[in-house]
GROMACS .gro file of C-alpha atoms in nm:
model
  274
    1GLY     CA    1  -4.287   7.110   9.411
    2PHE     CA    2  -4.437   7.384   9.156
    3PHE     CA    3  -4.770   7.292   8.994
    4GLN     CA    4  -4.795   7.258   8.638
    5SER     CA    5  -5.150   7.125   8.490
    6ASN     CA    6  -5.409   7.195   8.230
    7ALA     CA    7  -5.752   7.326   8.350
    8VAL     CA    8  -6.047   7.096   8.284
    9GLU     CA    9  -6.401   7.232   8.184
   10VAL     CA   10  -6.681   7.040   8.159
   11ASP     CA   11  -7.010   7.136   8.062
   12VAL     CA   12  -7.277   6.852   8.078
   13LYS     CA   13  -7.603   6.893   7.900
   14ASP     CA   14  -7.926   6.730   7.912
   15ALA     CA   15  -8.178   6.601   7.701
   16SER     CA   16  -8.309   6.948   7.582
   17ASN     CA   17  -7.923   7.072   7.554
   18ALA     CA   18  -7.942   7.251   7.868
   19THR     CA   19  -7.654   7.266   8.107
   20CYS     CA   20  -7.730   7.036   8.381
   21LEU     CA   21  -7.366   6.977   8.539
   22TYR     CA   22  -7.107   7.253   8.505
   23ALA     CA   23  -6.731   7.207   8.639
   24LYS     CA   24  -6.384   7.391   8.594
   25TRP     CA   25  -6.086   7.299   8.780
   26MET     CA   26  -5.735   7.205   8.803
   27MET     CA   27  -5.572   6.901   8.967
   28LYS     CA   28  -5.293   6.679   8.986
   29PHE     CA   29  -5.165   6.366   9.124
   30LEU     CA   30  -4.869   6.252   9.351
   31ILE     CA   31  -4.860   5.892   9.325
   32LYS     CA   32  -4.580   5.621   9.491
   33TYR     CA   33  -4.552   5.323   9.333
   34GLU     CA   34  -4.329   4.996   9.375
   35THR     CA   35  -4.077   4.921   9.088
   36ASN     CA   36  -3.951   4.587   8.959
   37SER     CA   37  -3.650   4.588   9.203
   38SER     CA   38  -3.881   4.643   9.496
   39ASP     CA   39  -3.826   4.970   9.568
   40TYR     CA   40  -4.058   5.273   9.583
   41ARG     CA   41  -4.047   5.549   9.330
   42ASN     CA   42  -4.239   5.885   9.331
   43THR     CA   43  -4.412   5.995   9.023
   44THR     CA   44  -4.624   6.311   8.933
   45LEU     CA   45  -4.966   6.252   8.696
   46ASN     CA   46  -5.048   6.572   8.528
   47LEU     CA   47  -5.366   6.630   8.302
   48SER     CA   48  -5.325   6.596   7.952
   49SER     CA   49  -5.420   6.878   7.738
   50SER     CA   50  -5.713   6.640   7.583
   51VAL     CA   51  -5.961   6.544   7.821
   52THR     CA   52  -6.303   6.351   7.746
   53HIS     CA   53  -6.565   6.348   7.990
   54ASN     CA   54  -6.758   6.015   7.852
   55GLY     CA   55  -7.015   5.889   8.140
   56SER     CA   56  -7.098   6.209   8.275
   57VAL     CA   57  -7.457   6.231   8.393
   58CYS     CA   58  -7.704   6.502   8.496
   59GLY     CA   59  -7.880   6.343   8.805
   60ASN     CA   60  -8.209   6.414   8.936
   61ASP     CA   61  -8.401   6.357   9.270
   62ALA     CA   62  -8.343   5.993   9.242
   63GLN     CA   63  -8.017   5.956   9.081
   64ALA     CA   64  -7.663   6.092   9.162
   65ALA     CA   65  -7.503   6.317   8.947
   66LEU     CA   66  -7.158   6.227   8.813
   67LEU     CA   67  -6.886   6.420   8.674
   68ALA     CA   68  -6.644   6.166   8.509
   69VAL     CA   69  -6.304   6.242   8.310
   70GLN     CA   70  -6.081   6.044   8.118
   71PHE     CA   71  -5.707   6.160   8.020
   72GLY     CA   72  -5.368   6.037   7.923
   73ASP     CA   73  -5.299   5.644   7.885
   74GLY     CA   74  -5.572   5.492   8.058
   75HIS     CA   75  -5.635   5.734   8.361
   76SER     CA   76  -5.973   5.836   8.486
   77TRP     CA   77  -6.137   6.047   8.775
   78SER     CA   78  -6.500   6.100   8.878
   79ILE     CA   79  -6.690   6.253   9.158
   80ASN     CA   80  -7.068   6.197   9.224
   81PHE     CA   81  -7.294   6.433   9.366
   82THR     CA   82  -7.626   6.393   9.587
   83LYS     CA   83  -7.868   6.641   9.649
   84THR     CA   84  -8.141   6.728   9.928
   85ASN     CA   85  -8.478   6.949   9.854
   86GLU     CA   86  -8.204   7.235   9.957
   87THR     CA   87  -7.819   7.162   9.892
   88TYR     CA   88  -7.594   6.922   9.688
   89GLN     CA   89  -7.257   6.811   9.781
   90GLY     CA   90  -6.974   6.604   9.651
   91ASP     CA   91  -7.024   6.198   9.758
   92PHE     CA   92  -6.685   5.984   9.660
   93ILE     CA   93  -6.398   6.060   9.428
   94THR     CA   94  -6.288   5.774   9.226
   95PHE     CA   95  -5.957   5.786   9.069
   96THR     CA   96  -5.809   5.518   8.833
   97TYR     CA   97  -5.448   5.546   8.711
   98ASN     CA   98  -5.259   5.282   8.474
   99THR     CA   99  -4.932   5.160   8.534
  100ASN     CA  100  -4.909   5.046   8.187
  101ASP     CA  101  -4.837   5.416   8.103
  102THR     CA  102  -4.450   5.392   8.101
  103ALA     CA  103  -4.394   5.754   8.075
  104VAL     CA  104  -4.527   5.813   8.408
  105PHE     CA  105  -4.468   5.493   8.572
  106PRO     CA  106  -4.144   5.362   8.446
  107ASP     CA  107  -4.022   5.002   8.556
  108ALA     CA  108  -4.365   4.943   8.765
  109LYS     CA  109  -4.384   4.626   8.924
  110ARG     CA  110  -4.781   4.629   8.917
  111LYS     CA  111  -4.903   4.656   8.565
  112GLY     CA  112  -5.265   4.771   8.483
  113PRO     CA  113  -5.529   4.996   8.625
  114VAL     CA  114  -5.524   5.092   9.032
  115THR     CA  115  -5.832   5.237   9.157
  116ILE     CA  116  -5.865   5.424   9.481
  117VAL     CA  117  -6.193   5.580   9.625
  118VAL     CA  118  -6.226   5.842   9.874
  119LYS     CA  119  -6.482   6.020  10.064
  120ASP     CA  120  -6.475   6.384   9.931
  121THR     CA  121  -6.471   6.666  10.185
  122MET     CA  122  -6.691   6.936  10.036
  123ARG     CA  123  -6.969   7.071  10.241
  124PRO     CA  124  -7.336   7.107  10.138
  125VAL     CA  125  -7.393   7.403   9.903
  126GLN     CA  126  -7.737   7.571   9.847
  127LEU     CA  127  -7.920   7.441   9.511
  128ASN     CA  128  -7.836   7.694   9.209
  129ASN     CA  129  -7.531   7.831   9.399
  130VAL     CA  130  -7.183   7.759   9.256
  131PHE     CA  131  -6.896   7.620   9.458
  132VAL     CA  132  -6.596   7.790   9.433
  133CYS     CA  133  -6.220   7.714   9.598
  134HIS     CA  134  -5.942   7.910   9.470
  135ASN     CA  135  -5.705   7.766   9.732
  136THR     CA  136  -5.507   7.441   9.704
  137ASP     CA  137  -5.706   7.087   9.858
  138PHE     CA  138  -5.557   6.777   9.938
  139LEU     CA  139  -5.686   6.445   9.929
  140GLU     CA  140  -5.469   6.143  10.053
  141ALA     CA  141  -5.526   5.756  10.021
  142GLU     CA  142  -5.320   5.467   9.934
  143ASN     CA  143  -5.005   5.603   9.843
  144VAL     CA  144  -5.186   5.880   9.635
  145THR     CA  145  -5.236   6.250   9.714
  146GLN     CA  146  -5.484   6.437   9.482
  147ILE     CA  147  -5.407   6.816   9.470
  148PHE     CA  148  -5.696   7.051   9.338
  149TRP     CA  149  -5.702   7.421   9.285
  150ASN     CA  150  -5.910   7.689   9.118
  151VAL     CA  151  -6.224   7.469   9.147
  152THR     CA  152  -6.561   7.608   9.021
  153VAL     CA  153  -6.844   7.342   9.026
  154GLN     CA  154  -7.228   7.351   9.018
  155ALA     CA  155  -7.417   7.026   9.023
  156PHE     CA  156  -7.791   6.983   8.957
  157VAL     CA  157  -7.820   7.339   8.771
  158GLN     CA  158  -8.162   7.440   8.729
  159ASN     CA  159  -8.313   7.574   8.425
  160GLY     CA  160  -7.971   7.553   8.234
  161THR     CA  161  -7.846   7.862   8.388
  162ILE     CA  162  -7.521   7.858   8.611
  163GLY     CA  163  -7.605   8.048   8.957
  164LYS     CA  164  -7.445   8.376   9.007
  165LYS     CA  165  -7.440   8.349   9.373
  166GLU     CA  166  -7.101   8.165   9.536
  167SER     CA  167  -7.017   7.941   9.797
  168ARG     CA  168  -6.653   7.948   9.879
  169CYS     CA  169  -6.479   7.647  10.061
  170ARG     CA  170  -6.325   7.714  10.409
  171ALA     CA  171  -5.962   7.803  10.260
  172ASP     CA  172  -6.106   8.098  10.080
  173THR     CA  173  -6.247   8.420  10.231
  174PRO     CA  174  -6.557   8.623  10.087
  175THR     CA  175  -6.307   8.872   9.943
  176SER     CA  176  -6.064   8.643   9.778
  177ALA     CA  177  -5.958   8.708   9.454
  178PRO     CA  178  -5.931   8.447   9.183
  179THR     CA  179  -5.584   8.318   9.197
  180VAL     CA  180  -5.393   8.133   8.905
  181PRO     CA  181  -5.226   7.823   8.975
  182PRO     CA  182  -4.879   7.813   9.139
  183THR     CA  183  -4.607   7.823   8.853
  184ILE     CA  184  -4.261   7.901   8.817
  185ALA     CA  185  -4.389   8.263   8.658
  186ASN     CA  186  -4.607   8.365   8.919
  187ILE     CA  187  -4.486   8.246   9.266
  188THR     CA  188  -4.395   8.625   9.342
  189THR     CA  189  -4.546   8.917   9.223
  190ALA     CA  190  -4.442   9.304   9.236
  191SER     CA  191  -4.600   9.639   9.156
  192THR     CA  192  -4.449   9.958   9.039
  193THR     CA  193  -4.602  10.305   8.956
  194THR     CA  194  -4.307  10.483   8.785
  195LEU     CA  195  -4.045  10.343   8.545
  196SER     CA  196  -3.659  10.380   8.650
  197PRO     CA  197  -3.339  10.361   8.462
  198ALA     CA  198  -3.152  10.041   8.508
  199PRO     CA  199  -2.943  10.006   8.791
  200THR     CA  200  -2.579  10.075   8.711
  201THR     CA  201  -2.480   9.854   9.038
  202ALA     CA  202  -2.532   9.490   9.094
  203PRO     CA  203  -2.839   9.437   9.291
  204LYS     CA  204  -2.821   9.337   9.654
  205PRO     CA  205  -2.762   8.978   9.710
  206VAL     CA  206  -3.069   8.807   9.855
  207GLU     CA  207  -2.991   8.766  10.242
  208ASN     CA  208  -2.980   8.374  10.353
  209PRO     CA  209  -3.307   8.247  10.451
  210ASP     CA  210  -3.434   8.209  10.820
  211THR     CA  211  -3.423   7.878  10.960
  212GLY     CA  212  -3.765   7.739  11.040
  213ASN     CA  213  -3.877   7.449  11.228
  214TYR     CA  214  -4.130   7.226  11.119
  215SER     CA  215  -4.266   6.921  11.268
  216LEU     CA  216  -4.544   6.635  11.217
  217LYS     CA  217  -4.709   6.450  11.477
  218SER     CA  218  -4.869   6.086  11.434
  219GLY     CA  219  -5.118   6.081  11.743
  220ASN     CA  220  -4.934   6.278  12.033
  221LYS     CA  221  -4.594   6.176  11.902
  222THR     CA  222  -4.371   6.356  11.659
  223CYS     CA  223  -4.304   6.166  11.378
  224LEU     CA  224  -4.104   6.413  11.164
  225LEU     CA  225  -3.889   6.708  11.238
  226ALA     CA  226  -3.683   6.939  11.005
  227THR     CA  227  -3.506   7.242  11.096
  228VAL     CA  228  -3.411   7.418  10.797
  229GLY     CA  229  -3.387   7.736  10.568
  230LEU     CA  230  -3.495   7.736  10.269
  231GLN     CA  231  -3.432   7.927   9.944
  232LEU     CA  232  -3.574   7.857   9.586
  233ASN     CA  233  -3.359   7.950   9.289
  234VAL     CA  234  -3.593   7.942   8.990
  235SER     CA  235  -3.433   7.949   8.624
  236GLN     CA  236  -3.663   8.154   8.406
  237ASP     CA  237  -3.554   8.469   8.167
  238LYS     CA  238  -3.419   8.636   8.481
  239PRO     CA  239  -3.280   8.417   8.750
  240LEU     CA  240  -3.534   8.433   9.072
  241LEU     CA  241  -3.430   8.384   9.454
  242ILE     CA  242  -3.680   8.326   9.671
  243ASN     CA  243  -3.680   8.269  10.050
  244ILE     CA  244  -3.923   8.086  10.232
  245ASN     CA  245  -4.019   8.293  10.552
  246PRO     CA  246  -4.096   8.024  10.810
  247ASN     CA  247  -4.316   8.284  10.988
  248THR     CA  248  -4.596   8.269  10.726
  249THR     CA  249  -4.502   7.912  10.612
  250VAL     CA  250  -4.757   7.618  10.747
  251ALA     CA  251  -4.650   7.257  10.738
  252ASP     CA  252  -4.868   6.944  10.720
  253GLY     CA  253  -4.817   6.569  10.558
  254THR     CA  254  -4.835   6.274  10.667
  255CYS     CA  255  -4.616   5.997  10.835
  256GLY     CA  256  -4.602   5.613  10.779
  257ASN     CA  257  -4.407   5.311  10.849
  258THR     CA  258  -4.185   5.337  10.532
  259THR     CA  259  -4.220   5.701  10.412
  260ALA     CA  260  -4.326   6.049  10.518
  261ILE     CA  261  -4.468   6.319  10.315
  262LEU     CA  262  -4.400   6.703  10.457
  263ARG     CA  263  -4.562   6.963  10.262
  264LEU     CA  264  -4.487   7.326  10.331
  265ASN     CA  265  -4.702   7.601  10.202
  266ASP     CA  266  -4.601   7.980  10.240
  267GLY     CA  267  -4.957   8.085  10.159
  268ASN     CA  268  -4.821   8.300   9.868
  269SER     CA  269  -4.884   8.021   9.588
  270THR     CA  270  -4.568   7.843   9.688
  271LEU     CA  271  -4.580   7.486   9.761
  272ILE     CA  272  -4.279   7.265   9.835
  273GLY     CA  273  -4.329   6.881   9.904
  274PHE     CA  274  -4.082   6.656  10.059
   0.00000   0.00000   0.00000
């Protein structure tokens, strides 16, 4: 459930070599696909270290702007932006994944590119403002969950200069400090003001986690119910135990006819998906 991906930065220039569309963000994809044995398997598609942005378009009053990236073995993602006299906003997101990429889709029954289109949820942003969203956002459609975080984007940049005023997403607060993507190394933080000698006795064991009750509804009916205490045992230089606090953890997800997704977000950069 931990996020590990590469950041993408795209700076699109117009004919005069001035910036007209700028974006920097992180994203990954959770995909369910059918295997040759007719069962279903979940896989994760991360961005590769090399990303191209062929086909990106500046846009103008008559034409939508397009931010398009290509990565890995035949995968691509794009979003188009529309504008009014005062605002711009994301319109549609198009994501294509290639099941011929056997490293990501081993034993896939369907071969070749699969494309899904989903409506973006971005609110209108004032022209010459930068849209910023550090918190994690999800878009789900057709067995694909798109996950975004640490997003900075400005379409229809005026005079080639990125705006200095930010428009934040709903999940961010005006005083939110920039965050780094959740990883094994930063899921918890600690601060100290003095250095102390190493303890001579063993550290106090972490107590058992509190039990939480998490549920999802489909319409008026509960479709998923989990009563569980969760503790993460993270392997790194120094093993780290983390108890998930049900009092500060929010559950969301979806229920389907043959599968259900439960996501637990403790609001502290830890996201666990079942």
